[in-house]
């Protein structure tokens, strides 16, 4: 497998068009079921908040006594489908083998609660896991969030707004004084600005989405509770590019396929530029020929993620604010 190269910018004025997409190809197909590589402590359906049966997570911790760094995994599904069980066994197993605990999180879906409830749930899960880190042998200073597709939107929102008191926070979360900051973020084919999806897809030569992202019956509009295409208050507030703070703290890895017509790669490019302009650390890897989370690249995508986490979380980060 060719190792991924970083397609980034050295300064805000540099245009991404000069970057060469990375070729990530698995050397062999993924097996139907990959064995978990070593012993682990497994806990299922842990309640991280009291408001809904959806607010539960599964936790897998590598065997041993040393506190483990944690990956909080947020599944995709257009905010209306999906389940925490979708952290595929090969993903969970590879992370465990690398020494990472994995928390796969369920959150309230569109039929139960609209934007920004799912982000609030993800942040509540981070707080609960940090507050209970001692009981589950987790390192509270080395938390990463990984999100796939629509789950990548949640992951980005968590990483951008940690401990900042934004619209994505709720005073009802327990415990209220525990940090929801993370020390690394990985986004797989994530949307961040719903209002530009249709325009970017058209510019990339993609066939029109049915329904269009801006239509009243799109997944994005259903989750927001208003048509994205109207550019209303919620659509503007949901644009994560407007939530990038000065000097964002967690490093980001953005993985996106050049042939993605579900979520155009321009979404990751825009976030990458915004992070770098704000003084943050962002690595953008454009995968040549990959469509939306193409399975051909699953193993290589995971290896790139583990490599990034190893570099980013190799040493304990400074203790996050907890009071």
mmCIF file of C-alpha atoms in Angstrom:
data_model
loop_
_atom_site.group_PDB
_atom_site.id
_atom_site.type_symbol
_atom_site.label_atom_id
_atom_site.label_comp_id
_atom_site.label_asym_id
_atom_site.label_seq_id
_atom_site.Cartn_x
_atom_site.Cartn_y
_atom_site.Cartn_z
ATOM 1 C CA UNK A 1 0.000 0.000 0.000
ATOM 2 C CA UNK A 2 1.324 3.445 -0.802
ATOM 3 C CA UNK A 3 1.542 5.605 2.281
ATOM 4 C CA UNK A 4 -0.726 8.655 2.233
ATOM 5 C CA UNK A 5 0.796 12.027 1.502
ATOM 6 C CA UNK A 6 -0.393 15.274 2.990
ATOM 7 C CA UNK A 7 -2.269 17.514 0.594
ATOM 8 C CA UNK A 8 -2.139 20.758 2.533
ATOM 9 C CA UNK A 9 -1.363 24.438 2.313
ATOM 10 C CA UNK A 10 1.552 26.294 3.804
ATOM 11 C CA UNK A 11 -0.366 29.544 4.121
ATOM 12 C CA UNK A 12 -3.884 30.804 3.680
ATOM 13 C CA UNK A 13 -3.106 32.349 0.306
ATOM 14 C CA UNK A 14 -2.119 29.044 -1.261
ATOM 15 C CA UNK A 15 -4.865 27.427 -3.325
ATOM 16 C CA UNK A 16 -5.606 23.736 -2.907
ATOM 17 C CA UNK A 17 -5.956 23.200 -6.646
ATOM 18 C CA UNK A 18 -2.223 22.563 -6.790
ATOM 19 C CA UNK A 19 -2.437 19.519 -4.526
ATOM 20 C CA UNK A 20 -2.166 16.023 -5.923
ATOM 21 C CA UNK A 21 -4.743 13.494 -4.700
ATOM 22 C CA UNK A 22 -3.409 10.565 -2.738
ATOM 23 C CA UNK A 23 -3.817 7.015 -3.975
ATOM 24 C CA UNK A 24 -4.868 4.724 -1.101
ATOM 25 C CA UNK A 25 -5.439 1.162 -2.217
ATOM 26 C CA UNK A 26 -5.942 -1.912 -0.055
ATOM 27 C CA UNK A 27 -3.513 -4.711 -0.886
ATOM 28 C CA UNK A 28 -6.273 -7.284 -0.427
ATOM 29 C CA UNK A 29 -10.037 -7.204 0.124
ATOM 30 C CA UNK A 30 -11.314 -6.868 3.657
ATOM 31 C CA UNK A 31 -12.499 -10.172 5.094
ATOM 32 C CA UNK A 32 -16.153 -10.522 5.960
ATOM 33 C CA UNK A 33 -15.270 -10.702 9.650
ATOM 34 C CA UNK A 34 -11.864 -9.766 11.004
ATOM 35 C CA UNK A 35 -10.972 -11.270 14.382
ATOM 36 C CA UNK A 36 -10.480 -8.988 17.345
ATOM 37 C CA UNK A 37 -6.694 -9.141 17.759
ATOM 38 C CA UNK A 38 -6.439 -9.437 21.522
ATOM 39 C CA UNK A 39 -8.324 -9.385 24.786
ATOM 40 C CA UNK A 40 -10.575 -6.471 25.609
ATOM 41 C CA UNK A 41 -13.045 -5.293 28.224
ATOM 42 C CA UNK A 42 -16.450 -4.876 26.573
ATOM 43 C CA UNK A 43 -19.374 -2.879 27.940
ATOM 44 C CA UNK A 44 -22.606 -2.448 25.993
ATOM 45 C CA UNK A 45 -25.463 0.057 26.223
ATOM 46 C CA UNK A 46 -23.914 2.342 28.805
ATOM 47 C CA UNK A 47 -26.197 5.317 29.515
ATOM 48 C CA UNK A 48 -24.286 8.570 29.098
ATOM 49 C CA UNK A 49 -27.310 10.857 29.539
ATOM 50 C CA UNK A 50 -30.769 10.392 31.125
ATOM 51 C CA UNK A 51 -32.978 11.936 28.476
ATOM 52 C CA UNK A 52 -33.491 9.174 25.878
ATOM 53 C CA UNK A 53 -32.884 5.462 25.258
ATOM 54 C CA UNK A 54 -30.852 6.597 22.236
ATOM 55 C CA UNK A 55 -28.234 8.150 24.516
ATOM 56 C CA UNK A 56 -26.160 5.009 24.961
ATOM 57 C CA UNK A 57 -22.713 3.867 23.947
ATOM 58 C CA UNK A 58 -20.656 0.686 23.648
ATOM 59 C CA UNK A 59 -17.159 0.740 25.101
ATOM 60 C CA UNK A 60 -14.243 -1.529 24.196
ATOM 61 C CA UNK A 61 -11.021 -1.134 26.175
ATOM 62 C CA UNK A 62 -7.756 -2.991 25.506
ATOM 63 C CA UNK A 63 -6.804 -5.466 28.182
ATOM 64 C CA UNK A 64 -4.256 -4.202 30.664
ATOM 65 C CA UNK A 65 -3.918 -1.821 33.560
ATOM 66 C CA UNK A 66 -2.510 1.311 31.877
ATOM 67 C CA UNK A 67 -5.070 4.009 31.003
ATOM 68 C CA UNK A 68 -5.818 3.860 27.269
ATOM 69 C CA UNK A 69 -6.285 6.772 24.881
ATOM 70 C CA UNK A 70 -9.862 6.813 23.614
ATOM 71 C CA UNK A 71 -11.468 7.054 20.183
ATOM 72 C CA UNK A 72 -15.075 8.276 20.302
ATOM 73 C CA UNK A 73 -16.691 6.955 17.116
ATOM 74 C CA UNK A 74 -19.787 8.652 15.629
ATOM 75 C CA UNK A 75 -21.645 6.691 12.947
ATOM 76 C CA UNK A 76 -23.182 8.043 9.758
ATOM 77 C CA UNK A 77 -26.683 7.635 8.335
ATOM 78 C CA UNK A 78 -27.941 11.128 7.369
ATOM 79 C CA UNK A 79 -28.845 11.783 11.045
ATOM 80 C CA UNK A 80 -31.962 9.655 10.536
ATOM 81 C CA UNK A 81 -30.505 6.126 10.425
ATOM 82 C CA UNK A 82 -27.542 4.166 11.700
ATOM 83 C CA UNK A 83 -26.459 2.590 14.950
ATOM 84 C CA UNK A 84 -23.421 2.364 17.212
ATOM 85 C CA UNK A 85 -22.958 -1.245 16.147
ATOM 86 C CA UNK A 86 -21.743 0.078 12.782
ATOM 87 C CA UNK A 87 -18.221 0.599 14.089
ATOM 88 C CA UNK A 88 -17.168 -2.354 11.983
ATOM 89 C CA UNK A 89 -15.307 -5.145 13.694
ATOM 90 C CA UNK A 90 -12.194 -4.530 11.624
ATOM 91 C CA UNK A 91 -12.207 -0.839 12.618
ATOM 92 C CA UNK A 92 -12.659 -1.606 16.295
ATOM 93 C CA UNK A 93 -10.141 -4.438 16.201
ATOM 94 C CA UNK A 94 -7.435 -2.408 14.470
ATOM 95 C CA UNK A 95 -7.833 0.455 16.934
ATOM 96 C CA UNK A 96 -7.718 -1.937 19.890
ATOM 97 C CA UNK A 97 -4.603 -3.583 18.496
ATOM 98 C CA UNK A 98 -2.993 -0.150 18.268
ATOM 99 C CA UNK A 99 -3.799 0.458 21.940
ATOM 100 C CA UNK A 100 -6.894 2.646 21.636
ATOM 101 C CA UNK A 101 -10.124 2.173 23.526
ATOM 102 C CA UNK A 102 -13.212 2.656 21.340
ATOM 103 C CA UNK A 103 -16.520 4.183 22.407
ATOM 104 C CA UNK A 104 -19.187 3.836 19.720
ATOM 105 C CA UNK A 105 -21.971 6.319 20.406
ATOM 106 C CA UNK A 106 -25.659 6.354 19.611
ATOM 107 C CA UNK A 107 -27.399 9.715 19.535
ATOM 108 C CA UNK A 108 -30.904 11.021 18.987
ATOM 109 C CA UNK A 109 -31.897 10.813 15.327
ATOM 110 C CA UNK A 110 -34.098 13.162 13.300
ATOM 111 C CA UNK A 111 -37.374 11.386 14.132
ATOM 112 C CA UNK A 112 -36.770 12.026 17.830
ATOM 113 C CA UNK A 113 -34.885 15.304 17.982
ATOM 114 C CA UNK A 114 -33.629 17.749 15.376
ATOM 115 C CA UNK A 115 -30.448 19.759 15.083
ATOM 116 C CA UNK A 116 -28.449 20.442 17.222
ATOM 117 C CA UNK A 117 -29.534 17.583 19.536
ATOM 118 C CA UNK A 118 -27.186 14.978 18.021
ATOM 119 C CA UNK A 119 -24.184 17.260 18.524
ATOM 120 C CA UNK A 120 -25.250 17.916 22.101
ATOM 121 C CA UNK A 121 -25.466 14.160 22.623
ATOM 122 C CA UNK A 122 -21.977 13.603 21.229
ATOM 123 C CA UNK A 123 -20.566 16.259 23.547
ATOM 124 C CA UNK A 124 -22.446 14.756 26.497
ATOM 125 C CA UNK A 125 -20.902 11.374 25.671
ATOM 126 C CA UNK A 126 -17.411 12.901 25.732
ATOM 127 C CA UNK A 127 -18.109 14.490 29.113
ATOM 128 C CA UNK A 128 -19.494 11.251 30.553
ATOM 129 C CA UNK A 129 -16.538 9.222 29.306
ATOM 130 C CA UNK A 130 -14.056 11.700 30.765
ATOM 131 C CA UNK A 131 -15.896 11.842 34.087
ATOM 132 C CA UNK A 132 -15.795 8.034 34.277
ATOM 133 C CA UNK A 133 -12.325 7.601 32.805
ATOM 134 C CA UNK A 134 -10.893 6.145 36.009
ATOM 135 C CA UNK A 135 -13.520 3.421 36.248
ATOM 136 C CA UNK A 136 -12.955 2.279 32.644
ATOM 137 C CA UNK A 137 -9.143 2.714 32.525
ATOM 138 C CA UNK A 138 -9.220 5.578 30.014
ATOM 139 C CA UNK A 139 -6.695 8.385 29.720
ATOM 140 C CA UNK A 140 -8.848 11.529 30.095
ATOM 141 C CA UNK A 141 -6.136 13.679 28.508
ATOM 142 C CA UNK A 142 -6.022 11.733 25.223
ATOM 143 C CA UNK A 143 -9.472 11.692 23.647
ATOM 144 C CA UNK A 144 -9.991 11.643 19.877
ATOM 145 C CA UNK A 145 -13.237 11.844 17.941
ATOM 146 C CA UNK A 146 -13.737 10.007 14.637
ATOM 147 C CA UNK A 147 -16.823 10.561 12.506
ATOM 148 C CA UNK A 148 -18.030 8.990 9.280
ATOM 149 C CA UNK A 149 -20.109 11.033 6.793
ATOM 150 C CA UNK A 150 -22.927 12.688 8.774
ATOM 151 C CA UNK A 151 -21.182 11.449 11.898
ATOM 152 C CA UNK A 152 -18.203 13.431 10.667
ATOM 153 C CA UNK A 153 -20.300 16.595 10.955
ATOM 154 C CA UNK A 154 -20.921 15.716 14.613
ATOM 155 C CA UNK A 155 -17.235 14.975 15.154
ATOM 156 C CA UNK A 156 -16.226 18.302 13.624
ATOM 157 C CA UNK A 157 -18.746 20.183 15.774
ATOM 158 C CA UNK A 158 -17.437 18.472 18.919
ATOM 159 C CA UNK A 159 -13.815 19.264 18.059
ATOM 160 C CA UNK A 160 -14.470 22.880 17.060
ATOM 161 C CA UNK A 161 -16.575 23.838 20.074
ATOM 162 C CA UNK A 162 -15.004 22.009 23.011
ATOM 163 C CA UNK A 163 -15.461 23.970 26.264
ATOM 164 C CA UNK A 164 -16.667 27.035 24.355
ATOM 165 C CA UNK A 165 -20.318 27.344 25.400
ATOM 166 C CA UNK A 166 -21.930 27.503 21.953
ATOM 167 C CA UNK A 167 -25.339 26.587 20.549
ATOM 168 C CA UNK A 168 -24.161 22.968 20.594
ATOM 169 C CA UNK A 169 -23.991 22.896 24.379
ATOM 170 C CA UNK A 170 -26.769 22.258 26.871
ATOM 171 C CA UNK A 171 -26.826 23.031 30.569
ATOM 172 C CA UNK A 172 -28.669 19.770 31.274
ATOM 173 C CA UNK A 173 -25.668 17.607 30.489
ATOM 174 C CA UNK A 174 -24.104 15.679 33.377
ATOM 175 C CA UNK A 175 -21.677 16.428 34.849
ATOM 176 C CA UNK A 176 -21.742 20.097 33.775
ATOM 177 C CA UNK A 177 -18.175 20.965 34.833
ATOM 178 C CA UNK A 178 -16.413 18.175 32.970
ATOM 179 C CA UNK A 179 -14.548 19.112 29.791
ATOM 180 C CA UNK A 180 -15.940 18.051 26.407
ATOM 181 C CA UNK A 181 -12.744 19.024 24.574
ATOM 182 C CA UNK A 182 -10.959 16.424 22.463
ATOM 183 C CA UNK A 183 -7.300 16.238 21.571
ATOM 184 C CA UNK A 184 -7.659 15.032 17.963
ATOM 185 C CA UNK A 185 -10.353 14.805 15.290
ATOM 186 C CA UNK A 186 -10.652 12.569 12.218
ATOM 187 C CA UNK A 187 -13.377 13.175 9.633
ATOM 188 C CA UNK A 188 -14.187 10.637 6.943
ATOM 189 C CA UNK A 189 -16.068 12.241 4.007
ATOM 190 C CA UNK A 190 -17.850 14.740 6.238
ATOM 191 C CA UNK A 191 -20.203 17.595 5.308
ATOM 192 C CA UNK A 192 -19.672 20.873 7.145
ATOM 193 C CA UNK A 193 -21.642 23.477 5.154
ATOM 194 C CA UNK A 194 -25.032 22.248 3.947
ATOM 195 C CA UNK A 195 -25.776 25.378 1.936
ATOM 196 C CA UNK A 196 -22.912 24.800 -0.489
ATOM 197 C CA UNK A 197 -23.397 21.062 -1.146
ATOM 198 C CA UNK A 198 -25.499 21.381 -4.318
ATOM 199 C CA UNK A 199 -23.274 24.068 -5.820
ATOM 200 C CA UNK A 200 -20.110 22.115 -5.125
ATOM 201 C CA UNK A 201 -21.559 18.901 -6.535
ATOM 202 C CA UNK A 202 -22.533 20.676 -9.730
ATOM 203 C CA UNK A 203 -19.065 22.234 -10.034
ATOM 204 C CA UNK A 204 -17.552 18.754 -9.676
ATOM 205 C CA UNK A 205 -19.680 17.405 -12.517
ATOM 206 C CA UNK A 206 -21.838 15.202 -10.287
ATOM 207 C CA UNK A 207 -25.403 14.291 -11.249
ATOM 208 C CA UNK A 208 -27.996 16.278 -9.291
ATOM 209 C CA UNK A 209 -28.850 14.763 -5.909
ATOM 210 C CA UNK A 210 -32.430 13.523 -5.547
ATOM 211 C CA UNK A 211 -33.693 15.234 -3.523
ATOM 212 C CA UNK A 212 -31.328 18.152 -3.766
ATOM 213 C CA UNK A 213 -29.518 18.949 -0.536
ATOM 214 C CA UNK A 214 -31.260 22.307 -0.408
ATOM 215 C CA UNK A 215 -34.739 20.847 -0.925
ATOM 216 C CA UNK A 216 -37.289 20.792 1.868
ATOM 217 C CA UNK A 217 -37.348 16.970 1.899
ATOM 218 C CA UNK A 218 -33.579 16.408 1.994
ATOM 219 C CA UNK A 219 -31.925 14.692 4.953
ATOM 220 C CA UNK A 220 -30.186 17.937 5.876
ATOM 221 C CA UNK A 221 -33.410 19.956 5.793
ATOM 222 C CA UNK A 222 -35.292 17.321 7.782
ATOM 223 C CA UNK A 223 -32.623 17.364 10.478
ATOM 224 C CA UNK A 224 -32.507 21.156 10.649
ATOM 225 C CA UNK A 225 -36.293 21.536 10.605
ATOM 226 C CA UNK A 226 -36.134 24.097 7.779
ATOM 227 C CA UNK A 227 -35.195 23.932 4.077
ATOM 228 C CA UNK A 228 -31.465 24.350 3.653
ATOM 229 C CA UNK A 229 -31.979 26.139 0.337
ATOM 230 C CA UNK A 230 -33.716 29.073 1.982
ATOM 231 C CA UNK A 231 -30.580 30.020 3.901
ATOM 232 C CA UNK A 232 -32.500 30.566 7.118
ATOM 233 C CA UNK A 233 -31.269 31.044 10.659
ATOM 234 C CA UNK A 234 -30.697 27.360 11.392
ATOM 235 C CA UNK A 235 -28.896 26.728 8.120
ATOM 236 C CA UNK A 236 -26.542 29.614 8.849
ATOM 237 C CA UNK A 237 -25.969 28.516 12.438
ATOM 238 C CA UNK A 238 -25.346 24.913 11.321
ATOM 239 C CA UNK A 239 -22.505 25.966 9.009
ATOM 240 C CA UNK A 240 -19.457 24.684 10.870
ATOM 241 C CA UNK A 241 -17.139 27.008 8.957
ATOM 242 C CA UNK A 242 -18.639 29.810 11.052
ATOM 243 C CA UNK A 243 -17.670 27.961 14.257
ATOM 244 C CA UNK A 244 -13.933 27.714 13.571
ATOM 245 C CA UNK A 245 -12.299 29.606 16.466
ATOM 246 C CA UNK A 246 -9.013 31.442 16.457
ATOM 247 C CA UNK A 247 -6.139 28.997 16.948
ATOM 248 C CA UNK A 248 -8.298 25.843 17.072
ATOM 249 C CA UNK A 249 -6.633 23.392 19.444
ATOM 250 C CA UNK A 250 -7.240 19.826 18.268
ATOM 251 C CA UNK A 251 -5.357 18.684 15.164
ATOM 252 C CA UNK A 252 -7.639 17.507 12.343
ATOM 253 C CA UNK A 253 -7.248 14.746 9.766
ATOM 254 C CA UNK A 254 -9.656 15.151 6.836
ATOM 255 C CA UNK A 255 -9.983 12.127 4.531
ATOM 256 C CA UNK A 256 -12.129 12.545 1.417
ATOM 257 C CA UNK A 257 -12.533 10.883 -1.962
ATOM 258 C CA UNK A 258 -12.111 12.885 -5.157
ATOM 259 C CA UNK A 259 -15.044 11.005 -6.744
ATOM 260 C CA UNK A 260 -17.459 11.608 -3.851
ATOM 261 C CA UNK A 261 -20.753 12.943 -5.239
ATOM 262 C CA UNK A 262 -22.690 12.388 -2.000
ATOM 263 C CA UNK A 263 -20.525 14.821 -0.048
ATOM 264 C CA UNK A 264 -18.223 16.690 -2.453
ATOM 265 C CA UNK A 265 -14.543 16.879 -1.408
ATOM 266 C CA UNK A 266 -14.817 20.666 -1.534
ATOM 267 C CA UNK A 267 -16.435 20.357 1.911
ATOM 268 C CA UNK A 268 -13.209 19.052 3.442
ATOM 269 C CA UNK A 269 -11.145 21.491 1.405
ATOM 270 C CA UNK A 270 -13.155 24.423 2.784
ATOM 271 C CA UNK A 271 -12.762 23.263 6.379
ATOM 272 C CA UNK A 272 -9.053 22.634 5.841
ATOM 273 C CA UNK A 273 -8.551 26.185 4.573
ATOM 274 C CA UNK A 274 -10.573 27.642 7.449
ATOM 275 C CA UNK A 275 -8.594 25.719 10.056
ATOM 276 C CA UNK A 276 -5.249 26.708 8.592
ATOM 277 C CA UNK A 277 -6.259 30.364 8.269
ATOM 278 C CA UNK A 278 -7.294 30.354 11.931
ATOM 279 C CA UNK A 279 -3.887 29.027 12.957
ATOM 280 C CA UNK A 280 -4.947 25.418 13.510
ATOM 281 C CA UNK A 281 -3.362 22.131 12.480
ATOM 282 C CA UNK A 282 -5.074 20.304 9.636
ATOM 283 C CA UNK A 283 -4.028 17.441 7.383
ATOM 284 C CA UNK A 284 -6.089 16.979 4.228
ATOM 285 C CA UNK A 285 -5.817 13.716 2.299
ATOM 286 C CA UNK A 286 -7.768 13.573 -0.963
ATOM 287 C CA UNK A 287 -8.065 9.976 -2.105
ATOM 288 C CA UNK A 288 -7.978 9.717 -5.882
ATOM 289 C CA UNK A 289 -10.973 7.865 -7.313
ATOM 290 C CA UNK A 290 -12.691 7.128 -3.990
ATOM 291 C CA UNK A 291 -16.421 7.713 -3.897
ATOM 292 C CA UNK A 292 -18.401 8.226 -0.681
ATOM 293 C CA UNK A 293 -16.555 6.044 1.856
ATOM 294 C CA UNK A 294 -15.614 3.540 -0.831
ATOM 295 C CA UNK A 295 -15.058 0.112 0.712
ATOM 296 C CA UNK A 296 -12.034 -0.541 -1.521
ATOM 297 C CA UNK A 297 -10.142 1.998 0.570
ATOM 298 C CA UNK A 298 -11.475 1.024 3.998
ATOM 299 C CA UNK A 299 -8.335 -0.655 5.312
ATOM 300 C CA UNK A 300 -5.991 2.035 4.013
ATOM 301 C CA UNK A 301 -8.265 4.763 5.385
ATOM 302 C CA UNK A 302 -8.091 3.132 8.807
ATOM 303 C CA UNK A 303 -4.311 2.794 8.657
ATOM 304 C CA UNK A 304 -3.988 6.496 7.838
ATOM 305 C CA UNK A 305 -6.237 7.239 10.810
ATOM 306 C CA UNK A 306 -4.161 5.122 13.200
ATOM 307 C CA UNK A 307 -0.941 6.722 11.936
ATOM 308 C CA UNK A 308 -2.407 10.171 12.573
ATOM 309 C CA UNK A 309 -3.622 9.244 16.059
ATOM 310 C CA UNK A 310 -0.243 7.729 16.911
ATOM 311 C CA UNK A 311 1.486 10.978 15.954
ATOM 312 C CA UNK A 312 -1.063 13.209 17.632
ATOM 313 C CA UNK A 313 -1.722 11.334 20.866
ATOM 314 C CA UNK A 314 1.742 9.880 21.409
ATOM 315 C CA UNK A 315 2.146 11.934 24.559
ATOM 316 C CA UNK A 316 -0.457 12.919 27.148
ATOM 317 C CA UNK A 317 -1.944 16.303 26.325
ATOM 318 C CA UNK A 318 -2.249 19.066 28.931
ATOM 319 C CA UNK A 319 -5.158 18.478 31.278
ATOM 320 C CA UNK A 320 -8.375 20.034 29.891
ATOM 321 C CA UNK A 321 -10.247 22.615 31.946
ATOM 322 C CA UNK A 322 -12.674 20.905 34.333
ATOM 323 C CA UNK A 323 -13.987 23.663 36.547
#
